[in-house]
GROMACS .gro file of N, CA and C in nm:
model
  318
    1UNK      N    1  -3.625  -0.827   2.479
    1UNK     CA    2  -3.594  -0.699   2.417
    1UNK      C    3  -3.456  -0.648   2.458
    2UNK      N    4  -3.410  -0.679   2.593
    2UNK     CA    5  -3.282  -0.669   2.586
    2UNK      C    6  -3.144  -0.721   2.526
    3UNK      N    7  -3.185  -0.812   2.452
    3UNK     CA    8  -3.081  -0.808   2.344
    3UNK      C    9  -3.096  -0.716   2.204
    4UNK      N   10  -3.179  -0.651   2.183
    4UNK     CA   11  -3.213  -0.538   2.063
    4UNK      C   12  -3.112  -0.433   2.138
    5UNK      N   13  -3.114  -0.369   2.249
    5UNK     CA   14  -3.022  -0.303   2.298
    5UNK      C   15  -2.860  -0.298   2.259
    6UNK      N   16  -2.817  -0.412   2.288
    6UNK     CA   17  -2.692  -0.482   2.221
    6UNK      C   18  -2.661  -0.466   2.101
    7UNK      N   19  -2.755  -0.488   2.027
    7UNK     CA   20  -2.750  -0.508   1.893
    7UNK      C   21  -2.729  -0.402   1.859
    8UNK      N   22  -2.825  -0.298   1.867
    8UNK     CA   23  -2.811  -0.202   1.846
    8UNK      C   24  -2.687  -0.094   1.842
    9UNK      N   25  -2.608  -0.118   1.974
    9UNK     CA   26  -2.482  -0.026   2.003
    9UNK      C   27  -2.400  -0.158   1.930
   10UNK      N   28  -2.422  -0.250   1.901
   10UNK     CA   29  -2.291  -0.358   1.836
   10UNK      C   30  -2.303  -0.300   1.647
   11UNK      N   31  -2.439  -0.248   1.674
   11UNK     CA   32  -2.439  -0.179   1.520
   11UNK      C   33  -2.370  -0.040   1.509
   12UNK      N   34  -2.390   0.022   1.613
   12UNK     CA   35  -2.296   0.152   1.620
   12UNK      C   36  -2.188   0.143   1.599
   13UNK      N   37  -2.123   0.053   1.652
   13UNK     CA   38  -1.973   0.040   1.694
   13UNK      C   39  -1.922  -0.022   1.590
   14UNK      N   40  -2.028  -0.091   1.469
   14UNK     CA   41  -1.935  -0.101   1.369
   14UNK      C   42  -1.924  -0.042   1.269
   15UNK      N   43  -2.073   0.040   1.269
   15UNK     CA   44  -2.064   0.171   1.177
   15UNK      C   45  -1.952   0.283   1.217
   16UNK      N   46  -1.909   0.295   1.327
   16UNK     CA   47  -1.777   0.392   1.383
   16UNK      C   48  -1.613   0.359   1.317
   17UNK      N   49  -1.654   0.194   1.329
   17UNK     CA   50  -1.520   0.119   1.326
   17UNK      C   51  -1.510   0.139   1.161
   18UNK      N   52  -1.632   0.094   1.096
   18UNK     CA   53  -1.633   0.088   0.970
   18UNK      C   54  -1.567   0.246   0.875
   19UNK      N   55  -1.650   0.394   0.939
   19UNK     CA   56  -1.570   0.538   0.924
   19UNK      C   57  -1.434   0.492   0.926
   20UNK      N   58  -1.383   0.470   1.035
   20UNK     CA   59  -1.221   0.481   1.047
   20UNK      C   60  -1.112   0.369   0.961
   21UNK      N   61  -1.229   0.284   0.944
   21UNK     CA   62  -1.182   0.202   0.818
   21UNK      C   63  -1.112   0.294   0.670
   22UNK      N   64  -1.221   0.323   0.658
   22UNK     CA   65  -1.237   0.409   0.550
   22UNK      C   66  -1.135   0.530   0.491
   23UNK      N   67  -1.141   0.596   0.651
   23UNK     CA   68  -1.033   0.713   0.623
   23UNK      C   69  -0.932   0.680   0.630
   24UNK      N   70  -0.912   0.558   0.747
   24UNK     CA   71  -0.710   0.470   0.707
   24UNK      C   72  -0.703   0.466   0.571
   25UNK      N   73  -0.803   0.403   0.493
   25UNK     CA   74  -0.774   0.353   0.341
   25UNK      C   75  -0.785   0.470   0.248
   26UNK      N   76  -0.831   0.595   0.294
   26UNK     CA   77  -0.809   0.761   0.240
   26UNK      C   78  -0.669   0.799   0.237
   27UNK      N   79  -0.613   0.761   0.347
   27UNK     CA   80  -0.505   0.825   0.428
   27UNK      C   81  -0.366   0.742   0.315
   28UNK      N   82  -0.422   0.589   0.335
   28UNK     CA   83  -0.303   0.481   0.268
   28UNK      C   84  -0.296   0.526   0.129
   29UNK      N   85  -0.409   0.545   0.051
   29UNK     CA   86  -0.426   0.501  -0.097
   29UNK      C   87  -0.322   0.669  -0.096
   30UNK      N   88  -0.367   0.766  -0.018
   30UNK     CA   89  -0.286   0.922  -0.083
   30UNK      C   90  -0.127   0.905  -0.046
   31UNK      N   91  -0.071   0.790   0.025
   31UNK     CA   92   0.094   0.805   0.063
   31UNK      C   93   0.166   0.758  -0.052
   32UNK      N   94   0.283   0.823  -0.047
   32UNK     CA   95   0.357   0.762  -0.182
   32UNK      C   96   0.493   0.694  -0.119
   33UNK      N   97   0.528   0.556  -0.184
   33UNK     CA   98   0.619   0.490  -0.099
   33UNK      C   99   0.751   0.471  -0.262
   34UNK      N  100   0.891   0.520  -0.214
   34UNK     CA  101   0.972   0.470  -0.315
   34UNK      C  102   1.042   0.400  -0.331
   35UNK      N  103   1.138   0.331  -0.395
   35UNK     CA  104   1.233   0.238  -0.375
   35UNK      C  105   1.331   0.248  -0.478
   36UNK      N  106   1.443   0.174  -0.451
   36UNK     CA  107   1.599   0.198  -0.559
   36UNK      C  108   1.606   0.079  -0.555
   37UNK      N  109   1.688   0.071  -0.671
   37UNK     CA  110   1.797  -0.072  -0.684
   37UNK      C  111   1.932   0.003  -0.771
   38UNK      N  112   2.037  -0.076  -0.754
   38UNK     CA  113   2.133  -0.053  -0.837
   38UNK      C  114   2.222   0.103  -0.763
   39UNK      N  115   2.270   0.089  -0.627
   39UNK     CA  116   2.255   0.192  -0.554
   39UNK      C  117   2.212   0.320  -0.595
   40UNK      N  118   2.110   0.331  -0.654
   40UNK     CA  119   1.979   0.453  -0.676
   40UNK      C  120   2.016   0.497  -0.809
   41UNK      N  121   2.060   0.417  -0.892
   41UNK     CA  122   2.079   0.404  -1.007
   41UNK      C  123   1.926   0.355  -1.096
   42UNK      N  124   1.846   0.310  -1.036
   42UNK     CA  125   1.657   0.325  -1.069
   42UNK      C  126   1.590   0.357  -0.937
   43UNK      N  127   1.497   0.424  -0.977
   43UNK     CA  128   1.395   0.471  -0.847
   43UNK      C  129   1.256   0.423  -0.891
   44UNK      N  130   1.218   0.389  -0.832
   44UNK     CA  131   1.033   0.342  -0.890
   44UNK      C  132   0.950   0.402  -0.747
   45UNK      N  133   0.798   0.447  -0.767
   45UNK     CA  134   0.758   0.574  -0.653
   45UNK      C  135   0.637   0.479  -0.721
   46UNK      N  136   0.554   0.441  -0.653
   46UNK     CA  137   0.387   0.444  -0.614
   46UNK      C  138   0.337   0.485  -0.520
   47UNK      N  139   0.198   0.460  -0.522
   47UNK     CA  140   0.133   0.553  -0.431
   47UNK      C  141   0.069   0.416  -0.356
   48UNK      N  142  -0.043   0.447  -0.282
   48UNK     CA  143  -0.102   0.346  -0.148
   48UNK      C  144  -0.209   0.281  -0.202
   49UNK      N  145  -0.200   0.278  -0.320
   49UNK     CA  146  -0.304   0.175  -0.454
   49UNK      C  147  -0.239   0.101  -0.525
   50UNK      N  148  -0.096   0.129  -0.535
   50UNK     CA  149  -0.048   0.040  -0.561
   50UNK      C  150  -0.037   0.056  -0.719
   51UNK      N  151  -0.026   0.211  -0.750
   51UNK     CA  152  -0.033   0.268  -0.871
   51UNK      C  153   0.141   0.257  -0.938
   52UNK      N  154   0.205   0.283  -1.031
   52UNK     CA  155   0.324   0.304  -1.025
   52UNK      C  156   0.334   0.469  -1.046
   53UNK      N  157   0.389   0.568  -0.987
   53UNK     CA  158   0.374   0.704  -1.002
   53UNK      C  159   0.501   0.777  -1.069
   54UNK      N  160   0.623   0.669  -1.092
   54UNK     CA  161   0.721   0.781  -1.132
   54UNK      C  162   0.852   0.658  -1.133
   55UNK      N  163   0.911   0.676  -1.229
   55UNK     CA  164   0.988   0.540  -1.271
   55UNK      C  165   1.160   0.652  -1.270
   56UNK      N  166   1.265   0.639  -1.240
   56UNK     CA  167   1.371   0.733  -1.238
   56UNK      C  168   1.505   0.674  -1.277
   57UNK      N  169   1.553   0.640  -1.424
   57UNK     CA  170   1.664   0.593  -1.491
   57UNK      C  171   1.768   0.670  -1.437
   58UNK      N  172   1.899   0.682  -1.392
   58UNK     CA  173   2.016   0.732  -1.415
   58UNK      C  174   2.072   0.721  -1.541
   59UNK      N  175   2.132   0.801  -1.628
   59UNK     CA  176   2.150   0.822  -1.708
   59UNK      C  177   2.276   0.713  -1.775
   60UNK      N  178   2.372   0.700  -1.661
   60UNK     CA  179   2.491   0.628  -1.662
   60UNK      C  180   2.460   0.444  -1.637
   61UNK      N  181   2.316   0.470  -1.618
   61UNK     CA  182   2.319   0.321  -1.640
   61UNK      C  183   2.252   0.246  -1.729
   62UNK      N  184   2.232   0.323  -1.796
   62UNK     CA  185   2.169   0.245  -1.948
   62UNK      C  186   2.278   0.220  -2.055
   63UNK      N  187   2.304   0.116  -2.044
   63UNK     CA  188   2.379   0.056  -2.149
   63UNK      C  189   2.316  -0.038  -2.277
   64UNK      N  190   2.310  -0.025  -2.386
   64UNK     CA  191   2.272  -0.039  -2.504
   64UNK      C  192   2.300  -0.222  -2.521
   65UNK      N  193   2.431  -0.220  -2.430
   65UNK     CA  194   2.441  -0.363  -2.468
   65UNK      C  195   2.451  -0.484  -2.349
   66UNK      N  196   2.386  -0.388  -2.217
   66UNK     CA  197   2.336  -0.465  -2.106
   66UNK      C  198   2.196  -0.398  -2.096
   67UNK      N  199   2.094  -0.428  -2.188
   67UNK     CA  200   1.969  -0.400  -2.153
   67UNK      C  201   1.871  -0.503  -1.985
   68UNK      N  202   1.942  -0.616  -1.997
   68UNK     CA  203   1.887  -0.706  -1.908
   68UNK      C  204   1.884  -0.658  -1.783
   69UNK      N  205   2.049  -0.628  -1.759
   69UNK     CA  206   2.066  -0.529  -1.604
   69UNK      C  207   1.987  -0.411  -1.565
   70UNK      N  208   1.941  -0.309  -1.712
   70UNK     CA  209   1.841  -0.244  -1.648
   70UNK      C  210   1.726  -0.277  -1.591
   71UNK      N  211   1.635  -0.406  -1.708
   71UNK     CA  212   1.534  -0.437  -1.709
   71UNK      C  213   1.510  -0.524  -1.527
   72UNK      N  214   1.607  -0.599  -1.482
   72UNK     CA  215   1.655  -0.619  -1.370
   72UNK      C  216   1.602  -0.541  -1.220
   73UNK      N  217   1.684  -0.394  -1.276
   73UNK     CA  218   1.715  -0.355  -1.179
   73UNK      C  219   1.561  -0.260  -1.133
   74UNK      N  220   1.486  -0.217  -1.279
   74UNK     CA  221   1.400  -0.160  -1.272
   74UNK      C  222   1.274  -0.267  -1.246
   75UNK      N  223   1.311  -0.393  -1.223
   75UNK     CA  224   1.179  -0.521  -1.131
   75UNK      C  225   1.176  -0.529  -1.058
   76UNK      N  226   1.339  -0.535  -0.951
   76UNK     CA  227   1.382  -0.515  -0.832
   76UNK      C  228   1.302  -0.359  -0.749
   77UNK      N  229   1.319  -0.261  -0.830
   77UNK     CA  230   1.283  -0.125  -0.740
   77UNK      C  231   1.154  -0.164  -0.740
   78UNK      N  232   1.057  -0.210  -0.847
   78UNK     CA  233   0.911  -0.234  -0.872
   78UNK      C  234   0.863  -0.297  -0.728
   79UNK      N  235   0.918  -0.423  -0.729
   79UNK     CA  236   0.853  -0.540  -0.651
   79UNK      C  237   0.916  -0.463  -0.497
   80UNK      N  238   0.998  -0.406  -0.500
   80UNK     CA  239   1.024  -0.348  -0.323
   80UNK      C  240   0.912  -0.270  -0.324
   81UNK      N  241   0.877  -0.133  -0.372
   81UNK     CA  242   0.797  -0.041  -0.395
   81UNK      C  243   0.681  -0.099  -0.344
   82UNK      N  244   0.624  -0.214  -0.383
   82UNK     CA  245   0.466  -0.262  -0.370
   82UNK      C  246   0.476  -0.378  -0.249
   83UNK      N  247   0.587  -0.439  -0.232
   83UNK     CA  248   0.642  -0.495  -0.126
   83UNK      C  249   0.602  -0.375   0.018
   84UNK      N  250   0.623  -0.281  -0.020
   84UNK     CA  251   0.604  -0.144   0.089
   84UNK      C  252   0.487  -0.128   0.085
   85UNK      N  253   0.413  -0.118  -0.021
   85UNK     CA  254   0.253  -0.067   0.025
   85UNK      C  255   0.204  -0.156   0.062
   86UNK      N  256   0.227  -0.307   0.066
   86UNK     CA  257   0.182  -0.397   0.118
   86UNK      C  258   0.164  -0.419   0.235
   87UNK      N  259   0.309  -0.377   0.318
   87UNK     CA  260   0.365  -0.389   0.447
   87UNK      C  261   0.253  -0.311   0.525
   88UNK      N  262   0.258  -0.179   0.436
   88UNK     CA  263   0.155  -0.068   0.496
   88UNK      C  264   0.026  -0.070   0.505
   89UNK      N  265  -0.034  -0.137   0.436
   89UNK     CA  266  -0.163  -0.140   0.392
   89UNK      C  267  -0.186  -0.295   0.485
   90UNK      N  268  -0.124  -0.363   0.505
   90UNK     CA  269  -0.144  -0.506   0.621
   90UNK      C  270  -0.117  -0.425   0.756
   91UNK      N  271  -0.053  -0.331   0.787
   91UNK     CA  272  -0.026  -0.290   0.937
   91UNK      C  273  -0.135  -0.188   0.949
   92UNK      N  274  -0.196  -0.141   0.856
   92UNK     CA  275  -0.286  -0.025   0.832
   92UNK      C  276  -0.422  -0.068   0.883
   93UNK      N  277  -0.455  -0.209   0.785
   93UNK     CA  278  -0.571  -0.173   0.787
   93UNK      C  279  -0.611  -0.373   0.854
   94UNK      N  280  -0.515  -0.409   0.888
   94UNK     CA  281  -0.518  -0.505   0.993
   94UNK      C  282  -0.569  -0.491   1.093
   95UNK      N  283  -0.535  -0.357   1.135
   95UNK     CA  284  -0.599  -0.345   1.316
   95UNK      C  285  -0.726  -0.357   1.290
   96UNK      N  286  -0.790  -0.335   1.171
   96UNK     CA  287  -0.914  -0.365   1.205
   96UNK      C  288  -0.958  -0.463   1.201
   97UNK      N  289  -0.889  -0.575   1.143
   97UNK     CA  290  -0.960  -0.769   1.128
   97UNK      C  291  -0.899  -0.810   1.220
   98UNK      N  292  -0.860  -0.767   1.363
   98UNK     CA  293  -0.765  -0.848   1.424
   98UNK      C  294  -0.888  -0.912   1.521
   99UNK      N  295  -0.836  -1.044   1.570
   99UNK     CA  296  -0.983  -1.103   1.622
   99UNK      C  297  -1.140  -1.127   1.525
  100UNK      N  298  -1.124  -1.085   1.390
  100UNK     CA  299  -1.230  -1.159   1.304
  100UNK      C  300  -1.239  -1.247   1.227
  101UNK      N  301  -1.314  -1.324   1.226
  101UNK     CA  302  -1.317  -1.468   1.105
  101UNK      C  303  -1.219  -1.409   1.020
  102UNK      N  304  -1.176  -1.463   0.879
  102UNK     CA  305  -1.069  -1.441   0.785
  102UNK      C  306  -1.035  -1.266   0.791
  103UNK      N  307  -0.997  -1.259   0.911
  103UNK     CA  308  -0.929  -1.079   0.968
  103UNK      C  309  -0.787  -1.130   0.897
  104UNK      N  310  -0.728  -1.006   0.840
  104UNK     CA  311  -0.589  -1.007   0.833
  104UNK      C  312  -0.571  -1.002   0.663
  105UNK      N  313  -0.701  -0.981   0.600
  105UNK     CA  314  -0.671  -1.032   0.416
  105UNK      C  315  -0.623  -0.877   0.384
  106UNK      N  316  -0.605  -0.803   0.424
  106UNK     CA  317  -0.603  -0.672   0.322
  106UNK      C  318  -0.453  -0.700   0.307
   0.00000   0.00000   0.00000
């Protein structure tokens, strides 16, 4: 019977761990992370889901007959942007798989 003991607080402790799981991933999904390309000539803004929230042209850089350079520059701000929630969301919510079988996927 003394291993039911164990078990028991090893069940606590991951129902605790599991809460704080939870609210990191409350906390991540509500941050908003932005990024530029083209020295801030595009801005692209998501949030910690990995949503896109707000896309920001400069006016002076849309050219009619370099569409490519925008299309470019506005993939570049994209892929940093989610490049960031990535970063965040692996340092976030890592601490909690560290030391578990396939720990480390978020």
């Amino acid at each position: 019977m003394k291993g039911m003991g164990n078990m028991g607080n090893m069940m606590k402790q991951m129902q605790k761990m599991q809460k704080k799981m939870m609210k990191a991933q409350e906390e991540l999904f509500e941050m908003e992370f932005e990024a530029t390309a083209g020295g801030g000539m595009v801005t692209v803004k998501a949030n910690g889901k990995k949503e896109i929230i707000d896309v920001e042209i400069k006016e002076e850089v849309v050219d009619p007959d370099d569409v490519e350079m925008l299309q470019d520059l506005v993939l570049a701000a994209t892929n940093d942007v989610l490049n960031q929630v990535d970063e965040k969301s692996n340092a976030t919510m890592g601490q909690f798989t560290k030391g578990l079988p396939g720990g480390g996927m978020f």
